Amino acid sequence: METVSGISSWKLTIRREAAGITVLRAVTCESAAALPETLWGLPVTALGDHALAPGAGPVPGQEVLVSCGPLPPDAQWDNRNLRDMTLPASLEQVGDYALFNCTELKTLRLGDSVNRWGGGAIMNCRRLDTFQMDCTGREGGLLAYFAGELPGELDVTLRRGGEIWTRLIFPEYAEVYEENCPAHHFDYNIYGAGYGYHHCFYGKRLDLKSYDALWEPMLAMEHDGDCAMRLAWWRLRYPAELTGRTAADYRDYLRSHALEAVRFLLSLGDASDLRLLLREIMPDREMLPAACALAREQRNAAALAVLLEEQHRRFPAGAARDFTL
């Protein structure tokens, strides 16, 4: 078995094609791993059928060990523990059932160059809900594929030129067939506010205006308040193609759920985002002391400083200041 260096450890079975490398089998011993972009100067362009499926049988091909350093003697080569995976930017095709039964996979990082996803490629990837995509203008078809295959809540970050362009939350939904005994048939019902979000694509193009138009209908039906808060925040934080009227709607929602939004940003540990939230929602006199109490509970000195600064700026004659953690 030939050994090459890489940023993650993999045991690969590959085939050299005219256009590049096809990975027929790939297994890693790491929970977060990136497939190599190139091998011997050739781009990795395809994943074969069942390429990463745990328990898939061997296939004929060239075996390669990709190593990023000494491996622990008890390393377990089993994709069942793979949680975070990065696909090559050069990847163009993904075979049938390529990630079948990667049941722990939660985060997928990839470009928008893949023009074919095989049948059942992400079947049984029940935890998969987070995507980070590097976009070149073809992300709509890729995103439509994932949104159509995965009815659960999705958290999608779209990057352009190395910077975050926008971040979108797709609320979950469920399609259920329920037996109607007296009529001797099954009724088809959709539960949850996410169906429209998962299908707001036209000609495999992401339509952000259609996405934003779903906001008021979602609030009018039963929905997850925490999900709605995060959806509104990320649209304001990265406002690609966001109109002033819709931004105001998101802003009003965050203002009415200000403490929940502060708690969420405290969990992220980014004081700069907290400063932006305060500028967007202009919290009232009652909310700021409660937010300060949350920061103290979490011993987050940076966030507490931001909140106290805001309190002093807007309500200089307010309650006595307490800088203790």
PDB file of C-alpha atoms in Angstrom:
ATOM      1  CA  MET A   1       0.000   0.000   0.000  1.00  0.00           C
ATOM      2  CA  GLU A   2       1.451   3.359  -1.029  1.00  0.00           C
ATOM      3  CA  THR A   3       1.542   6.127   1.584  1.00  0.00           C
ATOM      4  CA  VAL A   4       1.060   9.834   0.836  1.00  0.00           C
ATOM      5  CA  SER A   5       0.828  12.800   3.175  1.00  0.00           C
ATOM      6  CA  GLY A   6      -2.408  14.702   3.764  1.00  0.00           C
ATOM      7  CA  ILE A   7      -4.300  16.781   6.298  1.00  0.00           C
ATOM      8  CA  SER A   8      -6.393  13.811   7.480  1.00  0.00           C
ATOM      9  CA  SER A   9      -5.857  10.077   7.748  1.00  0.00           C
ATOM     10  CA  TRP A  10      -7.604   7.851   5.197  1.00  0.00           C
ATOM     11  CA  LYS A  11      -7.389   4.381   3.745  1.00  0.00           C
ATOM     12  CA  LEU A  12      -8.408   4.765   0.111  1.00  0.00           C
ATOM     13  CA  THR A  13      -9.056   2.538  -2.842  1.00  0.00           C
ATOM     14  CA  ILE A  14      -8.810   4.658  -5.959  1.00  0.00           C
ATOM     15  CA  ARG A  15      -8.886   4.473  -9.735  1.00  0.00           C
ATOM     16  CA  ARG A  16      -7.040   6.848 -12.033  1.00  0.00           C
ATOM     17  CA  GLU A  17      -9.257   8.284 -14.746  1.00  0.00           C
ATOM     18  CA  ALA A  18      -8.469  10.598 -17.642  1.00  0.00           C
ATOM     19  CA  ALA A  19     -10.104  13.520 -15.811  1.00  0.00           C
ATOM     20  CA  GLY A  20      -8.692  12.737 -12.362  1.00  0.00           C
ATOM     21  CA  ILE A  21      -9.043  10.372  -9.416  1.00  0.00           C
ATOM     22  CA  THR A  22     -12.132   8.365  -8.532  1.00  0.00           C
ATOM     23  CA  VAL A  23     -12.276   7.329  -4.877  1.00  0.00           C
ATOM     24  CA  LEU A  24     -13.901   3.900  -4.818  1.00  0.00           C
ATOM     25  CA  ARG A  25     -13.608   3.334  -1.072  1.00  0.00           C
ATOM     26  CA  ALA A  26     -12.596   5.700   1.737  1.00  0.00           C
ATOM     27  CA  VAL A  27     -12.433   4.994   5.452  1.00  0.00           C
ATOM     28  CA  THR A  28     -11.019   7.205   8.190  1.00  0.00           C
ATOM     29  CA  CYS A  29     -10.175   6.818  11.860  1.00  0.00           C
ATOM     30  CA  GLU A  30     -10.966  10.477  12.631  1.00  0.00           C
ATOM     31  CA  SER A  31     -14.261  12.087  13.633  1.00  0.00           C
ATOM     32  CA  ALA A  32     -13.461  15.187  11.546  1.00  0.00           C
ATOM     33  CA  ALA A  33     -11.665  14.527   8.274  1.00  0.00           C
ATOM     34  CA  ALA A  34     -11.055  16.105   4.862  1.00  0.00           C
ATOM     35  CA  LEU A  35     -10.681  14.015   1.735  1.00  0.00           C
ATOM     36  CA  PRO A  36      -7.572  14.992  -0.247  1.00  0.00           C
ATOM     37  CA  GLU A  37      -7.989  17.548  -3.026  1.00  0.00           C
ATOM     38  CA  THR A  38      -5.350  15.891  -5.208  1.00  0.00           C
ATOM     39  CA  LEU A  39      -3.318  12.693  -5.410  1.00  0.00           C
ATOM     40  CA  TRP A  40      -0.059  12.692  -7.372  1.00  0.00           C
ATOM     41  CA  GLY A  41      -1.021  16.036  -8.839  1.00  0.00           C
ATOM     42  CA  LEU A  42      -4.381  14.782 -10.159  1.00  0.00           C
ATOM     43  CA  PRO A  43      -7.659  16.254  -8.837  1.00  0.00           C
ATOM     44  CA  VAL A  44     -10.099  14.053  -6.936  1.00  0.00           C
ATOM     45  CA  THR A  45     -13.195  14.314  -9.117  1.00  0.00           C
ATOM     46  CA  ALA A  46     -15.535  11.458  -8.136  1.00  0.00           C
ATOM     47  CA  LEU A  47     -16.740   9.253  -5.297  1.00  0.00           C
ATOM     48  CA  GLY A  48     -17.833   5.778  -6.331  1.00  0.00           C
ATOM     49  CA  ASP A  49     -20.928   3.865  -5.268  1.00  0.00           C
ATOM     50  CA  HIS A  50     -20.916   3.164  -1.497  1.00  0.00           C
ATOM     51  CA  ALA A  51     -17.548   4.959  -1.306  1.00  0.00           C
ATOM     52  CA  LEU A  52     -17.862   5.998   2.362  1.00  0.00           C
ATOM     53  CA  ALA A  53     -20.643   3.664   3.465  1.00  0.00           C
ATOM     54  CA  PRO A  54     -19.610   1.856   6.679  1.00  0.00           C
ATOM     55  CA  GLY A  55     -19.226  -1.863   6.088  1.00  0.00           C
ATOM     56  CA  ALA A  56     -19.041  -1.611   2.298  1.00  0.00           C
ATOM     57  CA  GLY A  57     -17.115  -4.498   0.797  1.00  0.00           C
ATOM     58  CA  PRO A  58     -13.729  -4.214  -0.917  1.00  0.00           C
ATOM     59  CA  VAL A  59     -13.439  -3.276  -4.574  1.00  0.00           C
ATOM     60  CA  PRO A  60     -10.553  -3.707  -7.010  1.00  0.00           C
ATOM     61  CA  GLY A  61      -8.339  -0.676  -7.327  1.00  0.00           C
ATOM     62  CA  GLN A  62      -5.129   0.951  -6.122  1.00  0.00           C
ATOM     63  CA  GLU A  63      -4.831   1.129  -2.331  1.00  0.00           C
ATOM     64  CA  VAL A  64      -3.452   4.289  -0.761  1.00  0.00           C
ATOM     65  CA  LEU A  65      -2.835   5.318   2.840  1.00  0.00           C
ATOM     66  CA  VAL A  66      -3.193   9.061   3.400  1.00  0.00           C
ATOM     67  CA  SER A  67      -1.428  10.007   6.613  1.00  0.00           C
ATOM     68  CA  CYS A  68      -1.081  13.277   8.511  1.00  0.00           C
ATOM     69  CA  GLY A  69       1.319  11.891  11.116  1.00  0.00           C
ATOM     70  CA  PRO A  70       1.763   8.938  13.459  1.00  0.00           C
ATOM     71  CA  LEU A  71      -1.420   6.982  14.005  1.00  0.00           C
ATOM     72  CA  PRO A  72      -2.469   5.729  17.444  1.00  0.00           C
ATOM     73  CA  PRO A  73      -2.110   1.947  17.774  1.00  0.00           C
ATOM     74  CA  ASP A  74      -5.800   1.610  18.687  1.00  0.00           C
ATOM     75  CA  ALA A  75      -7.088   3.640  15.720  1.00  0.00           C
ATOM     76  CA  GLN A  76     -10.502   2.415  14.586  1.00  0.00           C
ATOM     77  CA  TRP A  77     -11.023   2.693  10.857  1.00  0.00           C
ATOM     78  CA  ASP A  78     -14.782   3.022  10.757  1.00  0.00           C
ATOM     79  CA  ASN A  79     -16.813   5.807   9.172  1.00  0.00           C
ATOM     80  CA  ARG A  80     -19.569   5.179  11.703  1.00  0.00           C
ATOM     81  CA  ASN A  81     -17.790   7.724  13.933  1.00  0.00           C
ATOM     82  CA  LEU A  82     -17.331  10.344  11.210  1.00  0.00           C
ATOM     83  CA  ARG A  83     -19.054  13.570  12.299  1.00  0.00           C
ATOM     84  CA  ASP A  84     -17.518  16.340  10.211  1.00  0.00           C
ATOM     85  CA  MET A  85     -16.320  15.838   6.632  1.00  0.00           C
ATOM     86  CA  THR A  86     -14.823  18.084   3.983  1.00  0.00           C
ATOM     87  CA  LEU A  87     -15.204  17.071   0.345  1.00  0.00           C
ATOM     88  CA  PRO A  88     -12.699  18.196  -2.325  1.00  0.00           C
ATOM     89  CA  ALA A  89     -13.498  21.412  -4.173  1.00  0.00           C
ATOM     90  CA  SER A  90     -12.712  19.546  -7.415  1.00  0.00           C
ATOM     91  CA  LEU A  91     -15.370  16.879  -6.808  1.00  0.00           C
ATOM     92  CA  GLU A  92     -17.847  16.557  -9.689  1.00  0.00           C
ATOM     93  CA  GLN A  93     -19.725  13.281  -9.110  1.00  0.00           C
ATOM     94  CA  VAL A  94     -20.974  11.382  -6.071  1.00  0.00           C
ATOM     95  CA  GLY A  95     -22.053   7.801  -6.638  1.00  0.00           C
ATOM     96  CA  ASP A  96     -25.108   5.886  -5.464  1.00  0.00           C
ATOM     97  CA  TYR A  97     -25.271   5.389  -1.672  1.00  0.00           C
ATOM     98  CA  ALA A  98     -21.862   7.090  -1.356  1.00  0.00           C
ATOM     99  CA  LEU A  99     -22.479   8.202   2.264  1.00  0.00           C
ATOM    100  CA  PHE A 100     -25.094   5.573   3.080  1.00  0.00           C
ATOM    101  CA  ASN A 101     -25.365   4.831   6.830  1.00  0.00           C
ATOM    102  CA  CYS A 102     -22.891   7.532   7.936  1.00  0.00           C
ATOM    103  CA  THR A 103     -25.250   7.887  10.873  1.00  0.00           C
ATOM    104  CA  GLU A 104     -23.063  10.217  12.983  1.00  0.00           C
ATOM    105  CA  LEU A 105     -22.257  12.642  10.170  1.00  0.00           C
ATOM    106  CA  LYS A 106     -23.522  16.088  11.174  1.00  0.00           C
ATOM    107  CA  THR A 107     -21.482  18.616   9.180  1.00  0.00           C
ATOM    108  CA  LEU A 108     -20.588  18.543   5.489  1.00  0.00           C
ATOM    109  CA  ARG A 109     -18.199  21.083   3.940  1.00  0.00           C
ATOM    110  CA  LEU A 110     -18.061  21.219   0.161  1.00  0.00           C
ATOM    111  CA  GLY A 111     -18.031  23.338  -2.974  1.00  0.00           C
ATOM    112  CA  ASP A 112     -20.819  23.667  -5.520  1.00  0.00           C
ATOM    113  CA  SER A 113     -18.940  21.828  -8.271  1.00  0.00           C
ATOM    114  CA  VAL A 114     -20.777  18.495  -7.842  1.00  0.00           C
ATOM    115  CA  ASN A 115     -23.123  18.081 -10.808  1.00  0.00           C
ATOM    116  CA  ARG A 116     -24.406  14.592  -9.959  1.00  0.00           C
ATOM    117  CA  TRP A 117     -25.510  13.062  -6.670  1.00  0.00           C
ATOM    118  CA  GLY A 118     -26.367   9.397  -6.986  1.00  0.00           C
ATOM    119  CA  GLY A 119     -29.482   7.750  -5.649  1.00  0.00           C
ATOM    120  CA  GLY A 120     -29.511   7.341  -1.870  1.00  0.00           C
ATOM    121  CA  ALA A 121     -26.191   9.197  -1.579  1.00  0.00           C
ATOM    122  CA  ILE A 122     -27.053  10.553   1.892  1.00  0.00           C
ATOM    123  CA  MET A 123     -29.592   7.922   2.896  1.00  0.00           C
ATOM    124  CA  ASN A 124     -29.689   7.279   6.663  1.00  0.00           C
ATOM    125  CA  CYS A 125     -27.489  10.318   7.398  1.00  0.00           C
ATOM    126  CA  ARG A 126     -30.050  11.211  10.051  1.00  0.00           C
ATOM    127  CA  ARG A 127     -27.864  13.685  11.953  1.00  0.00           C
ATOM    128  CA  LEU A 128     -26.720  15.602   8.877  1.00  0.00           C
ATOM    129  CA  ASP A 129     -28.022  19.154   9.328  1.00  0.00           C
ATOM    130  CA  THR A 130     -25.093  21.560   8.887  1.00  0.00           C
ATOM    131  CA  PHE A 131     -23.584  22.580   5.554  1.00  0.00           C
ATOM    132  CA  GLN A 132     -20.788  24.951   4.643  1.00  0.00           C
ATOM    133  CA  MET A 133     -20.598  25.580   0.898  1.00  0.00           C
ATOM    134  CA  ASP A 134     -18.072  27.503  -1.154  1.00  0.00           C
ATOM    135  CA  CYS A 135     -20.127  28.984  -3.966  1.00  0.00           C
ATOM    136  CA  THR A 136     -19.379  29.954  -7.542  1.00  0.00           C
ATOM    137  CA  GLY A 137     -22.959  30.606  -8.589  1.00  0.00           C
ATOM    138  CA  ARG A 138     -24.084  26.990  -8.909  1.00  0.00           C
ATOM    139  CA  GLU A 139     -25.062  26.485  -5.288  1.00  0.00           C
ATOM    140  CA  GLY A 140     -28.815  26.549  -5.977  1.00  0.00           C
ATOM    141  CA  GLY A 141     -28.984  23.054  -7.464  1.00  0.00           C
ATOM    142  CA  LEU A 142     -26.823  21.586  -4.715  1.00  0.00           C
ATOM    143  CA  LEU A 143     -28.803  23.249  -1.956  1.00  0.00           C
ATOM    144  CA  ALA A 144     -32.093  22.192  -3.551  1.00  0.00           C
ATOM    145  CA  TYR A 145     -30.862  18.596  -3.490  1.00  0.00           C
ATOM    146  CA  PHE A 146     -30.030  18.628   0.224  1.00  0.00           C
ATOM    147  CA  ALA A 147     -33.178  20.533   1.172  1.00  0.00           C
ATOM    148  CA  GLY A 148     -35.265  18.015  -0.775  1.00  0.00           C
ATOM    149  CA  GLU A 149     -33.573  14.973   0.734  1.00  0.00           C
ATOM    150  CA  LEU A 150     -33.436  16.128   4.363  1.00  0.00           C
ATOM    151  CA  PRO A 151     -36.727  17.297   5.952  1.00  0.00           C
ATOM    152  CA  GLY A 152     -35.121  18.182   9.289  1.00  0.00           C
ATOM    153  CA  GLU A 153     -33.860  21.622  10.264  1.00  0.00           C
ATOM    154  CA  LEU A 154     -30.837  22.623   8.183  1.00  0.00           C
ATOM    155  CA  ASP A 155     -28.198  25.247   8.974  1.00  0.00           C
ATOM    156  CA  VAL A 156     -26.507  26.342   5.723  1.00  0.00           C
ATOM    157  CA  THR A 157     -23.572  28.742   5.415  1.00  0.00           C
ATOM    158  CA  LEU A 158     -22.834  29.952   1.885  1.00  0.00           C
ATOM    159  CA  ARG A 159     -19.401  31.435   1.188  1.00  0.00           C
ATOM    160  CA  ARG A 160     -18.236  33.487  -1.770  1.00  0.00           C
ATOM    161  CA  GLY A 161     -14.647  34.559  -2.289  1.00  0.00           C
ATOM    162  CA  GLY A 162     -13.660  33.092   1.061  1.00  0.00           C
ATOM    163  CA  GLU A 163     -16.182  35.235   2.983  1.00  0.00           C
ATOM    164  CA  ILE A 164     -19.614  34.324   4.340  1.00  0.00           C
ATOM    165  CA  TRP A 165     -22.214  35.574   1.842  1.00  0.00           C
ATOM    166  CA  THR A 166     -25.273  34.452   3.779  1.00  0.00           C
ATOM    167  CA  ARG A 167     -26.406  31.911   6.348  1.00  0.00           C
ATOM    168  CA  LEU A 168     -29.819  30.306   6.146  1.00  0.00           C
ATOM    169  CA  ILE A 169     -31.950  28.211   8.473  1.00  0.00           C
ATOM    170  CA  PHE A 170     -34.410  25.803   6.869  1.00  0.00           C
ATOM    171  CA  PRO A 171     -37.005  24.809   9.504  1.00  0.00           C
ATOM    172  CA  GLU A 172     -37.978  21.164   9.744  1.00  0.00           C
ATOM    173  CA  TYR A 173     -41.168  19.568   8.530  1.00  0.00           C
ATOM    174  CA  ALA A 174     -42.641  16.062   8.402  1.00  0.00           C
ATOM    175  CA  GLU A 175     -44.722  14.297   5.766  1.00  0.00           C
ATOM    176  CA  VAL A 176     -47.059  11.771   7.355  1.00  0.00           C
ATOM    177  CA  TYR A 177     -49.535   9.263   5.946  1.00  0.00           C
ATOM    178  CA  GLU A 178     -52.270   8.626   8.519  1.00  0.00           C
ATOM    179  CA  GLU A 179     -54.774   5.833   8.208  1.00  0.00           C
ATOM    180  CA  ASN A 180     -58.355   6.960   7.802  1.00  0.00           C
ATOM    181  CA  CYS A 181     -60.207   3.798   8.796  1.00  0.00           C
ATOM    182  CA  PRO A 182     -63.814   4.813   8.064  1.00  0.00           C
ATOM    183  CA  ALA A 183     -62.912   5.939   4.543  1.00  0.00           C
ATOM    184  CA  HIS A 184     -60.491   3.048   3.983  1.00  0.00           C
ATOM    185  CA  HIS A 185     -57.655   5.246   2.784  1.00  0.00           C
ATOM    186  CA  PHE A 186     -54.604   7.133   4.021  1.00  0.00           C
ATOM    187  CA  ASP A 187     -54.564  10.891   4.509  1.00  0.00           C
ATOM    188  CA  TYR A 188     -51.398  12.743   3.568  1.00  0.00           C
ATOM    189  CA  ASN A 189     -50.477  15.523   5.989  1.00  0.00           C
ATOM    190  CA  ILE A 190     -47.551  17.905   6.336  1.00  0.00           C
ATOM    191  CA  TYR A 191     -46.547  19.044   9.815  1.00  0.00           C
ATOM    192  CA  GLY A 192     -44.152  21.849  10.644  1.00  0.00           C
ATOM    193  CA  ALA A 193     -43.411  25.204   9.063  1.00  0.00           C
ATOM    194  CA  GLY A 194     -40.458  24.092   6.977  1.00  0.00           C
ATOM    195  CA  TYR A 195     -42.001  22.609   3.829  1.00  0.00           C
ATOM    196  CA  GLY A 196     -42.028  25.880   1.922  1.00  0.00           C
ATOM    197  CA  TYR A 197     -38.475  26.702   2.956  1.00  0.00           C
ATOM    198  CA  HIS A 198     -37.200  23.350   1.737  1.00  0.00           C
ATOM    199  CA  HIS A 199     -38.819  23.954  -1.649  1.00  0.00           C
ATOM    200  CA  CYS A 200     -38.149  27.643  -2.350  1.00  0.00           C
ATOM    201  CA  PHE A 201     -36.058  26.862  -5.434  1.00  0.00           C
ATOM    202  CA  TYR A 202     -36.938  27.682  -9.032  1.00  0.00           C
ATOM    203  CA  GLY A 203     -34.997  26.117 -11.868  1.00  0.00           C
ATOM    204  CA  LYS A 204     -32.485  24.868  -9.277  1.00  0.00           C
ATOM    205  CA  ARG A 205     -31.867  28.463  -8.263  1.00  0.00           C
ATOM    206  CA  LEU A 206     -31.962  29.720  -4.705  1.00  0.00           C
ATOM    207  CA  ASP A 207     -34.555  32.497  -4.523  1.00  0.00           C
ATOM    208  CA  LEU A 208     -33.905  34.551  -1.390  1.00  0.00           C
ATOM    209  CA  LYS A 209     -36.941  36.760  -1.964  1.00  0.00           C
ATOM    210  CA  SER A 210     -39.150  33.664  -1.943  1.00  0.00           C
ATOM    211  CA  TYR A 211     -37.295  32.465   1.146  1.00  0.00           C
ATOM    212  CA  ASP A 212     -37.992  35.734   2.968  1.00  0.00           C
ATOM    213  CA  ALA A 213     -41.619  35.771   1.809  1.00  0.00           C
ATOM    214  CA  LEU A 214     -42.211  32.634   3.890  1.00  0.00           C
ATOM    215  CA  TRP A 215     -41.502  34.469   7.160  1.00  0.00           C
ATOM    216  CA  GLU A 216     -44.991  35.791   7.932  1.00  0.00           C
ATOM    217  CA  PRO A 217     -46.764  32.551   6.896  1.00  0.00           C
ATOM    218  CA  MET A 218     -44.412  30.610   9.173  1.00  0.00           C
ATOM    219  CA  LEU A 219     -45.200  32.850  12.146  1.00  0.00           C
ATOM    220  CA  ALA A 220     -48.922  32.396  11.461  1.00  0.00           C
ATOM    221  CA  MET A 221     -48.696  28.622  11.968  1.00  0.00           C
ATOM    222  CA  GLU A 222     -47.306  26.442  14.718  1.00  0.00           C
ATOM    223  CA  HIS A 223     -43.531  26.846  14.666  1.00  0.00           C
ATOM    224  CA  ASP A 224     -40.392  26.454  16.745  1.00  0.00           C
ATOM    225  CA  GLY A 225     -39.666  29.832  18.332  1.00  0.00           C
ATOM    226  CA  ASP A 226     -35.988  29.094  18.840  1.00  0.00           C
ATOM    227  CA  CYS A 227     -35.609  28.152  15.183  1.00  0.00           C
ATOM    228  CA  ALA A 228     -37.420  31.339  14.104  1.00  0.00           C
ATOM    229  CA  MET A 229     -35.131  33.441  16.287  1.00  0.00           C
ATOM    230  CA  ARG A 230     -32.002  31.934  14.734  1.00  0.00           C
ATOM    231  CA  LEU A 231     -33.442  32.284  11.220  1.00  0.00           C
ATOM    232  CA  ALA A 232     -34.131  35.988  11.795  1.00  0.00           C
ATOM    233  CA  TRP A 233     -30.701  36.594  13.328  1.00  0.00           C
ATOM    234  CA  TRP A 234     -28.686  34.986  10.542  1.00  0.00           C
ATOM    235  CA  ARG A 235     -30.653  36.829   7.858  1.00  0.00           C
ATOM    236  CA  LEU A 236     -29.841  40.133   9.554  1.00  0.00           C
ATOM    237  CA  ARG A 237     -26.256  39.115  10.273  1.00  0.00           C
ATOM    238  CA  TYR A 238     -25.554  38.225   6.629  1.00  0.00           C
ATOM    239  CA  PRO A 239     -28.249  40.156   4.710  1.00  0.00           C
ATOM    240  CA  ALA A 240     -27.688  38.984   1.135  1.00  0.00           C
ATOM    241  CA  GLU A 241     -30.486  40.347  -1.088  1.00  0.00           C
ATOM    242  CA  LEU A 242     -32.454  41.345   2.022  1.00  0.00           C
ATOM    243  CA  THR A 243     -34.976  44.162   1.492  1.00  0.00           C
ATOM    244  CA  GLY A 244     -35.613  46.872   4.044  1.00  0.00           C
ATOM    245  CA  ARG A 245     -39.178  45.805   4.786  1.00  0.00           C
ATOM    246  CA  THR A 246     -38.250  42.179   5.454  1.00  0.00           C
ATOM    247  CA  ALA A 247     -35.244  43.251   7.523  1.00  0.00           C
ATOM    248  CA  ALA A 248     -37.625  45.297   9.677  1.00  0.00           C
ATOM    249  CA  ASP A 249     -39.828  42.222  10.182  1.00  0.00           C
ATOM    250  CA  TYR A 250     -36.856  40.147  11.302  1.00  0.00           C
ATOM    251  CA  ARG A 251     -35.701  42.988  13.526  1.00  0.00           C
ATOM    252  CA  ASP A 252     -39.121  43.276  15.193  1.00  0.00           C
ATOM    253  CA  TYR A 253     -39.136  39.551  15.940  1.00  0.00           C
ATOM    254  CA  LEU A 254     -35.693  39.671  17.512  1.00  0.00           C
ATOM    255  CA  ARG A 255     -36.713  42.713  19.543  1.00  0.00           C
ATOM    256  CA  SER A 256     -39.666  40.778  20.962  1.00  0.00           C
ATOM    257  CA  HIS A 257     -37.378  37.790  21.711  1.00  0.00           C
ATOM    258  CA  ALA A 258     -34.344  39.791  22.729  1.00  0.00           C
ATOM    259  CA  LEU A 259     -33.333  37.769  25.771  1.00  0.00           C
ATOM    260  CA  GLU A 260     -33.496  34.495  23.840  1.00  0.00           C
ATOM    261  CA  ALA A 261     -31.333  36.040  21.119  1.00  0.00           C
ATOM    262  CA  VAL A 262     -28.764  37.206  23.692  1.00  0.00           C
ATOM    263  CA  ARG A 263     -28.684  33.736  25.239  1.00  0.00           C
ATOM    264  CA  PHE A 264     -28.057  32.232  21.795  1.00  0.00           C
ATOM    265  CA  LEU A 265     -25.199  34.622  21.019  1.00  0.00           C
ATOM    266  CA  LEU A 266     -23.672  34.024  24.433  1.00  0.00           C
ATOM    267  CA  SER A 267     -23.561  30.327  23.562  1.00  0.00           C
ATOM    268  CA  LEU A 268     -21.536  31.226  20.450  1.00  0.00           C
ATOM    269  CA  GLY A 269     -19.059  33.249  22.491  1.00  0.00           C
ATOM    270  CA  ASP A 270     -18.735  36.098  19.957  1.00  0.00           C
ATOM    271  CA  ALA A 271     -19.002  39.522  21.607  1.00  0.00           C
ATOM    272  CA  SER A 272     -18.896  41.318  18.241  1.00  0.00           C
ATOM    273  CA  ASP A 273     -22.121  39.606  17.148  1.00  0.00           C
ATOM    274  CA  LEU A 274     -23.709  40.616  20.439  1.00  0.00           C
ATOM    275  CA  ARG A 275     -22.749  44.237  19.757  1.00  0.00           C
ATOM    276  CA  LEU A 276     -24.383  43.995  16.324  1.00  0.00           C
ATOM    277  CA  LEU A 277     -27.569  42.521  17.810  1.00  0.00           C
ATOM    278  CA  LEU A 278     -27.845  45.395  20.290  1.00  0.00           C
ATOM    279  CA  ARG A 279     -27.429  47.904  17.482  1.00  0.00           C
ATOM    280  CA  GLU A 280     -30.156  46.166  15.468  1.00  0.00           C
ATOM    281  CA  ILE A 281     -32.825  45.777  18.139  1.00  0.00           C
ATOM    282  CA  MET A 282     -32.177  48.729  20.489  1.00  0.00           C
ATOM    283  CA  PRO A 283     -33.162  46.802  23.665  1.00  0.00           C
ATOM    284  CA  ASP A 284     -35.280  48.429  26.346  1.00  0.00           C
ATOM    285  CA  ARG A 285     -34.319  49.323  29.912  1.00  0.00           C
ATOM    286  CA  GLU A 286     -35.699  46.087  31.379  1.00  0.00           C
ATOM    287  CA  MET A 287     -33.950  43.737  28.964  1.00  0.00           C
ATOM    288  CA  LEU A 288     -30.367  44.923  29.485  1.00  0.00           C
ATOM    289  CA  PRO A 289     -30.055  44.061  33.211  1.00  0.00           C
ATOM    290  CA  ALA A 290     -31.507  40.610  32.496  1.00  0.00           C
ATOM    291  CA  ALA A 291     -28.983  40.134  29.699  1.00  0.00           C
ATOM    292  CA  CYS A 292     -26.172  41.226  32.041  1.00  0.00           C
ATOM    293  CA  ALA A 293     -27.329  38.613  34.538  1.00  0.00           C
ATOM    294  CA  LEU A 294     -27.088  35.943  31.835  1.00  0.00           C
ATOM    295  CA  ALA A 295     -23.539  37.020  30.987  1.00  0.00           C
ATOM    296  CA  ARG A 296     -22.561  36.872  34.650  1.00  0.00           C
ATOM    297  CA  GLU A 297     -24.040  33.394  35.010  1.00  0.00           C
ATOM    298  CA  GLN A 298     -21.848  32.222  32.130  1.00  0.00           C
ATOM    299  CA  ARG A 299     -18.830  34.204  33.380  1.00  0.00           C
ATOM    300  CA  ASN A 300     -18.528  35.831  29.974  1.00  0.00           C
ATOM    301  CA  ALA A 301     -16.551  38.982  30.722  1.00  0.00           C
ATOM    302  CA  ALA A 302     -16.364  40.198  27.105  1.00  0.00           C
ATOM    303  CA  ALA A 303     -20.131  39.964  26.610  1.00  0.00           C
ATOM    304  CA  LEU A 304     -20.806  41.586  29.980  1.00  0.00           C
ATOM    305  CA  ALA A 305     -18.585  44.518  29.026  1.00  0.00           C
ATOM    306  CA  VAL A 306     -20.541  45.001  25.793  1.00  0.00           C
ATOM    307  CA  LEU A 307     -23.869  44.881  27.625  1.00  0.00           C
ATOM    308  CA  LEU A 308     -22.777  47.282  30.355  1.00  0.00           C
ATOM    309  CA  GLU A 309     -21.422  49.671  27.762  1.00  0.00           C
ATOM    310  CA  GLU A 310     -24.768  49.601  25.959  1.00  0.00           C
ATOM    311  CA  GLN A 311     -26.645  50.136  29.208  1.00  0.00           C
ATOM    312  CA  HIS A 312     -24.475  53.115  30.119  1.00  0.00           C
ATOM    313  CA  ARG A 313     -24.759  54.627  26.623  1.00  0.00           C
ATOM    314  CA  ARG A 314     -28.538  54.397  26.401  1.00  0.00           C
ATOM    315  CA  PHE A 315     -29.594  54.659  30.047  1.00  0.00           C
ATOM    316  CA  PRO A 316     -26.828  56.548  31.867  1.00  0.00           C
ATOM    317  CA  ALA A 317     -29.027  57.156  34.899  1.00  0.00           C
ATOM    318  CA  GLY A 318     -30.088  53.528  35.111  1.00  0.00           C
ATOM    319  CA  ALA A 319     -29.563  50.968  37.833  1.00  0.00           C
ATOM    320  CA  ALA A 320     -26.332  50.852  39.827  1.00  0.00           C
ATOM    321  CA  ARG A 321     -23.606  49.139  37.840  1.00  0.00           C
ATOM    322  CA  ASP A 322     -22.164  45.868  38.995  1.00  0.00           C
ATOM    323  CA  PHE A 323     -19.021  44.739  37.170  1.00  0.00           C
ATOM    324  CA  THR A 324     -18.561  41.539  39.164  1.00  0.00           C
ATOM    325  CA  LEU A 325     -18.706  38.149  37.547  1.00  0.00           C
TER     326      LEU A 325
END
